[in-house]
mmCIF file of C-alpha atoms in Angstrom:
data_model
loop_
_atom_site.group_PDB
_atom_site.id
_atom_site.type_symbol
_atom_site.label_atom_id
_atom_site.label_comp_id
_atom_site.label_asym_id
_atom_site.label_seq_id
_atom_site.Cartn_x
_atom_site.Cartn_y
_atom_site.Cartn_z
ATOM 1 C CA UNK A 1 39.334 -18.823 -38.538
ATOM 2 C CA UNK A 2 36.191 -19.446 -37.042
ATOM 3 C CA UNK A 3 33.705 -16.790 -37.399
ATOM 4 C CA UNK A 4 30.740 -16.806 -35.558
ATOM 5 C CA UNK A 5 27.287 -14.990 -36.531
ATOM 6 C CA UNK A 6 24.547 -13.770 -34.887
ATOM 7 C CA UNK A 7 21.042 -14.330 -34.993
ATOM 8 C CA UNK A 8 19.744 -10.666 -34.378
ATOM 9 C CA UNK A 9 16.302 -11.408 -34.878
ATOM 10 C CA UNK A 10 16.500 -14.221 -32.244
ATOM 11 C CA UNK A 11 18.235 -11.631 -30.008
ATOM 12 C CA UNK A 12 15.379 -9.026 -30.428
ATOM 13 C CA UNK A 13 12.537 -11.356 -29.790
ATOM 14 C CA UNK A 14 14.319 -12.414 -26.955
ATOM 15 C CA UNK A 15 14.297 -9.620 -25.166
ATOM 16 C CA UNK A 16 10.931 -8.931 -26.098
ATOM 17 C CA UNK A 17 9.674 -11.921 -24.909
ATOM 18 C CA UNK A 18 11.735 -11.011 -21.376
ATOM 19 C CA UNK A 19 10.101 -7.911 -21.333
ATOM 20 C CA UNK A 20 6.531 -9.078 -21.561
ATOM 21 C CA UNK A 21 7.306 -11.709 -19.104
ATOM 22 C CA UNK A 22 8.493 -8.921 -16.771
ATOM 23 C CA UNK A 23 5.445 -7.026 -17.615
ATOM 24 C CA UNK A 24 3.226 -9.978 -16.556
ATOM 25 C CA UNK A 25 4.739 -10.149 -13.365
ATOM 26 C CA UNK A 26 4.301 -6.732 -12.496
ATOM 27 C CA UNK A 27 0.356 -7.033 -13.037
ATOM 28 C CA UNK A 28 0.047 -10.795 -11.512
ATOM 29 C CA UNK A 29 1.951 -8.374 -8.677
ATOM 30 C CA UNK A 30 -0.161 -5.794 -8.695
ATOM 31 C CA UNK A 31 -3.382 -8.127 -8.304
ATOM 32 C CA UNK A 32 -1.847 -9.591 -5.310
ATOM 33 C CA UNK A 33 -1.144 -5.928 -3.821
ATOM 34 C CA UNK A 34 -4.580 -5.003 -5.063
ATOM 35 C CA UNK A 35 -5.712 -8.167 -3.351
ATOM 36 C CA UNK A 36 -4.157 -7.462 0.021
ATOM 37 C CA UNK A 37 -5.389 -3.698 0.175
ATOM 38 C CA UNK A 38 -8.652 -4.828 -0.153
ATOM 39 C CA UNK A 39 -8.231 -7.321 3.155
ATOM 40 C CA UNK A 40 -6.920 -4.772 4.942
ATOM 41 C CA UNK A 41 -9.976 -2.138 4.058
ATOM 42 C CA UNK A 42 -12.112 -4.895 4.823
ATOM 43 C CA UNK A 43 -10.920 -5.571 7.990
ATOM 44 C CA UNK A 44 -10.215 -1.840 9.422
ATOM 45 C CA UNK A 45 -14.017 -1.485 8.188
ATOM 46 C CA UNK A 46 -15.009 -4.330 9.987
ATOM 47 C CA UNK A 47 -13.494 -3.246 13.305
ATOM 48 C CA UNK A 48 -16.385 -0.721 14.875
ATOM 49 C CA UNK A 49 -14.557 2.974 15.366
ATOM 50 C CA UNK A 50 -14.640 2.794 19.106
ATOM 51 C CA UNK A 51 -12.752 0.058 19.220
ATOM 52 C CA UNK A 52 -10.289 1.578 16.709
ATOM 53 C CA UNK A 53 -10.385 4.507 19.216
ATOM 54 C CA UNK A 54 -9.328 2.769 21.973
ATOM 55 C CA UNK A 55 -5.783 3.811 22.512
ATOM 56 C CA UNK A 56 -6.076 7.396 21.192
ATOM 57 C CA UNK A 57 -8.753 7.845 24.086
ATOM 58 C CA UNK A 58 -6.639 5.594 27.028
ATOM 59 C CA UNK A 59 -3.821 7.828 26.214
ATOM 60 C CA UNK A 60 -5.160 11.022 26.185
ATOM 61 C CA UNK A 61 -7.151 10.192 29.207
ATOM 62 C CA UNK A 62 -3.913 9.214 30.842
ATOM 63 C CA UNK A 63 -1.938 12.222 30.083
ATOM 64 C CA UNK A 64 -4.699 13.832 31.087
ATOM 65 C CA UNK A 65 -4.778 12.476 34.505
ATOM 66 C CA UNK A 66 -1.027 12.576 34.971
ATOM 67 C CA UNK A 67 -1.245 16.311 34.281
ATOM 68 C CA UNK A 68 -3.844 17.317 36.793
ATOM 69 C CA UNK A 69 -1.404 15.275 39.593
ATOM 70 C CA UNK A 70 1.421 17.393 38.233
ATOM 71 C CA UNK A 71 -0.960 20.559 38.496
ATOM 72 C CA UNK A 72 -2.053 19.527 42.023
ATOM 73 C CA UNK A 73 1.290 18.712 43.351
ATOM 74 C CA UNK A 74 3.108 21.881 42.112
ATOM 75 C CA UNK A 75 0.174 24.131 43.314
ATOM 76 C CA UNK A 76 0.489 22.437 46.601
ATOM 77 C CA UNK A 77 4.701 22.950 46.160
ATOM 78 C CA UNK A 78 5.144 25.750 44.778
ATOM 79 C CA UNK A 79 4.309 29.560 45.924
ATOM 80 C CA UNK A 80 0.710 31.323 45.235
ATOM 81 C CA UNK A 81 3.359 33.603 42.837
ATOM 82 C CA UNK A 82 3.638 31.177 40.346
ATOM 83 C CA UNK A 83 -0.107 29.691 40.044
ATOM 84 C CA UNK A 84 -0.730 31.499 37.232
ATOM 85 C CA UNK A 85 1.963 29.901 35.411
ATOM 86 C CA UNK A 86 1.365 26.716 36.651
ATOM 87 C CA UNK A 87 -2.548 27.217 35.632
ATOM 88 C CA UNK A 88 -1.495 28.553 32.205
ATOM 89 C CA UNK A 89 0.990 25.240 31.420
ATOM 90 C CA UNK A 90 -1.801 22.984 33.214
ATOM 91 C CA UNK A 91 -4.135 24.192 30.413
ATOM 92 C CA UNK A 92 -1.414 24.780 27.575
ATOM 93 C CA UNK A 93 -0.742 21.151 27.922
ATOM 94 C CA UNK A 94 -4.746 19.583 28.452
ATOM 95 C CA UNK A 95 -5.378 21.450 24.847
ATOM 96 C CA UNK A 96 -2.115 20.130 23.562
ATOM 97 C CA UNK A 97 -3.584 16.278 24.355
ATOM 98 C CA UNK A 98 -6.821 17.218 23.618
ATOM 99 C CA UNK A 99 -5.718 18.906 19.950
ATOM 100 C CA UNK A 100 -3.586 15.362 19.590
ATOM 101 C CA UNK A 101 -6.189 13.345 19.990
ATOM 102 C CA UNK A 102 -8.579 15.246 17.915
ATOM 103 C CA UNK A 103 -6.047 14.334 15.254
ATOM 104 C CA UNK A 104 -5.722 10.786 16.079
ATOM 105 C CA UNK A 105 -9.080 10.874 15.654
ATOM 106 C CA UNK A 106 -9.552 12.767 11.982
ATOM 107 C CA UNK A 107 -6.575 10.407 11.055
ATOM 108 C CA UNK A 108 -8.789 7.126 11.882
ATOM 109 C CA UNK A 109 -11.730 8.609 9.975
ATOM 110 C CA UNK A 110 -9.876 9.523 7.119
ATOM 111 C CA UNK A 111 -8.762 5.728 7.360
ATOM 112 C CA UNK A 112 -11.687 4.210 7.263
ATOM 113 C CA UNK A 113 -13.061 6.681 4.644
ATOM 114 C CA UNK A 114 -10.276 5.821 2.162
ATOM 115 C CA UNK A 115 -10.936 1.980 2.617
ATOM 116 C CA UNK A 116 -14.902 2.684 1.880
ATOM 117 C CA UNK A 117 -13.806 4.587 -1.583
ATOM 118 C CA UNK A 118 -11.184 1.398 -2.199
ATOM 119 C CA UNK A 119 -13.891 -1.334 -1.539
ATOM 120 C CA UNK A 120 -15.990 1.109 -3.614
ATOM 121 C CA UNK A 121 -13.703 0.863 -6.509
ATOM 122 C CA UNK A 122 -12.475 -2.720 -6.354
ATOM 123 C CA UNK A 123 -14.187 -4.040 -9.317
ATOM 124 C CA UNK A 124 -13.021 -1.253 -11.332
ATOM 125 C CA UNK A 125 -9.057 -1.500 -10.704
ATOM 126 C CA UNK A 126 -9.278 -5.582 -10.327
ATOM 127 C CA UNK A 127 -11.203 -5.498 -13.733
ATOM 128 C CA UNK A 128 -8.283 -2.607 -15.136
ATOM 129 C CA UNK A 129 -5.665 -5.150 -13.616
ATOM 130 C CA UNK A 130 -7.338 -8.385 -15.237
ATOM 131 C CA UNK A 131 -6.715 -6.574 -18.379
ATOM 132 C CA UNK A 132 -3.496 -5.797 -17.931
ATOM 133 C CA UNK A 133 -2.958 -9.528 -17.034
ATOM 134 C CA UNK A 134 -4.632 -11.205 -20.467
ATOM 135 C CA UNK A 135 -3.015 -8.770 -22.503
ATOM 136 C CA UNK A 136 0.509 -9.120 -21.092
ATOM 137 C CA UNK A 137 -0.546 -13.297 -21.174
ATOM 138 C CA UNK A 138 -0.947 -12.812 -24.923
ATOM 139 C CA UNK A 139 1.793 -10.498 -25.632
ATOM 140 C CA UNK A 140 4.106 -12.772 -23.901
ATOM 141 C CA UNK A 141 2.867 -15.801 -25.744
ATOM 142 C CA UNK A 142 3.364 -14.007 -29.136
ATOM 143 C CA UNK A 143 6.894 -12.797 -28.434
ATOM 144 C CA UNK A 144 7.834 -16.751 -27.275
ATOM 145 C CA UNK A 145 6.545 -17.650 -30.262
ATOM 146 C CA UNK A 146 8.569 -15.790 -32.457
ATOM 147 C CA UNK A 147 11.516 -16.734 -30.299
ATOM 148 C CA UNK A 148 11.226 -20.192 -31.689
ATOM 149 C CA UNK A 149 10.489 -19.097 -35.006
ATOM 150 C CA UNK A 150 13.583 -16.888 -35.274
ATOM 151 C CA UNK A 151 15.706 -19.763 -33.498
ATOM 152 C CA UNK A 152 18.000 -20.694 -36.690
ATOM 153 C CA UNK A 153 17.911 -24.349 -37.636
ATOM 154 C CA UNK A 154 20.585 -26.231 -36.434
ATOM 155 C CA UNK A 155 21.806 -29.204 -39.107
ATOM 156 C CA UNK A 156 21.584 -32.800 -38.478
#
């Protein structure tokens, strides 16, 4: 009968040593994401806001314009009866736009204000995230060390 035993020290430092590894992934991860969020503040900060603007003001400004044709073709189709409800949709709908893009536009500066307060607190979190990086370095390090050190010797 052959009976086999197991090394459950080995085992456990194993998976230790997994674990940290995982662990120094996730920050060497994070860094990057950290890394990438900072490009992207930097470069919706570098844009000026008009420019950023653009399309919120083309489209309103078309929708705009498409609804005073609409308003001046049914006034010109339809009877004097129904102006006022033709007046009161005309204007129902030019606040509607104009309340959308007001929107569009707190949206953008709520943008750009979040990607002053991350550039504001990038050395903080890349400094919290460097620590998290030598730490999990040295943890992982330690537990691959005691994965050799538990390996049992194997005879000549």
């Amino acid at each position: 009968m052959n009976a086999t035993s197991f090394n459950h020290a080995h085992d456990q430092a194993q998976l230790l040593a997994r674990r940290h590894e995982r662990d120094l992934h996730w920050a060497k991860e994070r860094r990057r994401q950290q890394e990438r969020e900072t490009a992207e503040a930097r470069a919706l900060l570098a844009e000026s806001p008009l420019r950023l603007a653009r399309s919120t003001f083309w489209t309103a400004g078309a929708l705009l314009v498409a609804a005073t044709g609409a308003w001046g073709l049914a006034s010109a189709v339809l009877s004097p009866s129904l102006a006022l409800i033709v007046d009161a949709a005309g204007v129902a709908f030019a606040l509607t736009v104009l309340i959308g893009a007001a929107v569009s536009l707190g949206r953008l500066q709520a943008r750009r204000a979040a990607a002053r307060a991350l550039l504001h607190a990038r050395e903080a979190r890349l400094s919290h995230t460097q620590f998290h990086i030598h730490e999990s370095v040295h943890s992982f390090i330690g537990a691959r060390v005691d994965v050799v050190n538990t390996r049992e010797a194997v005879p000549a």
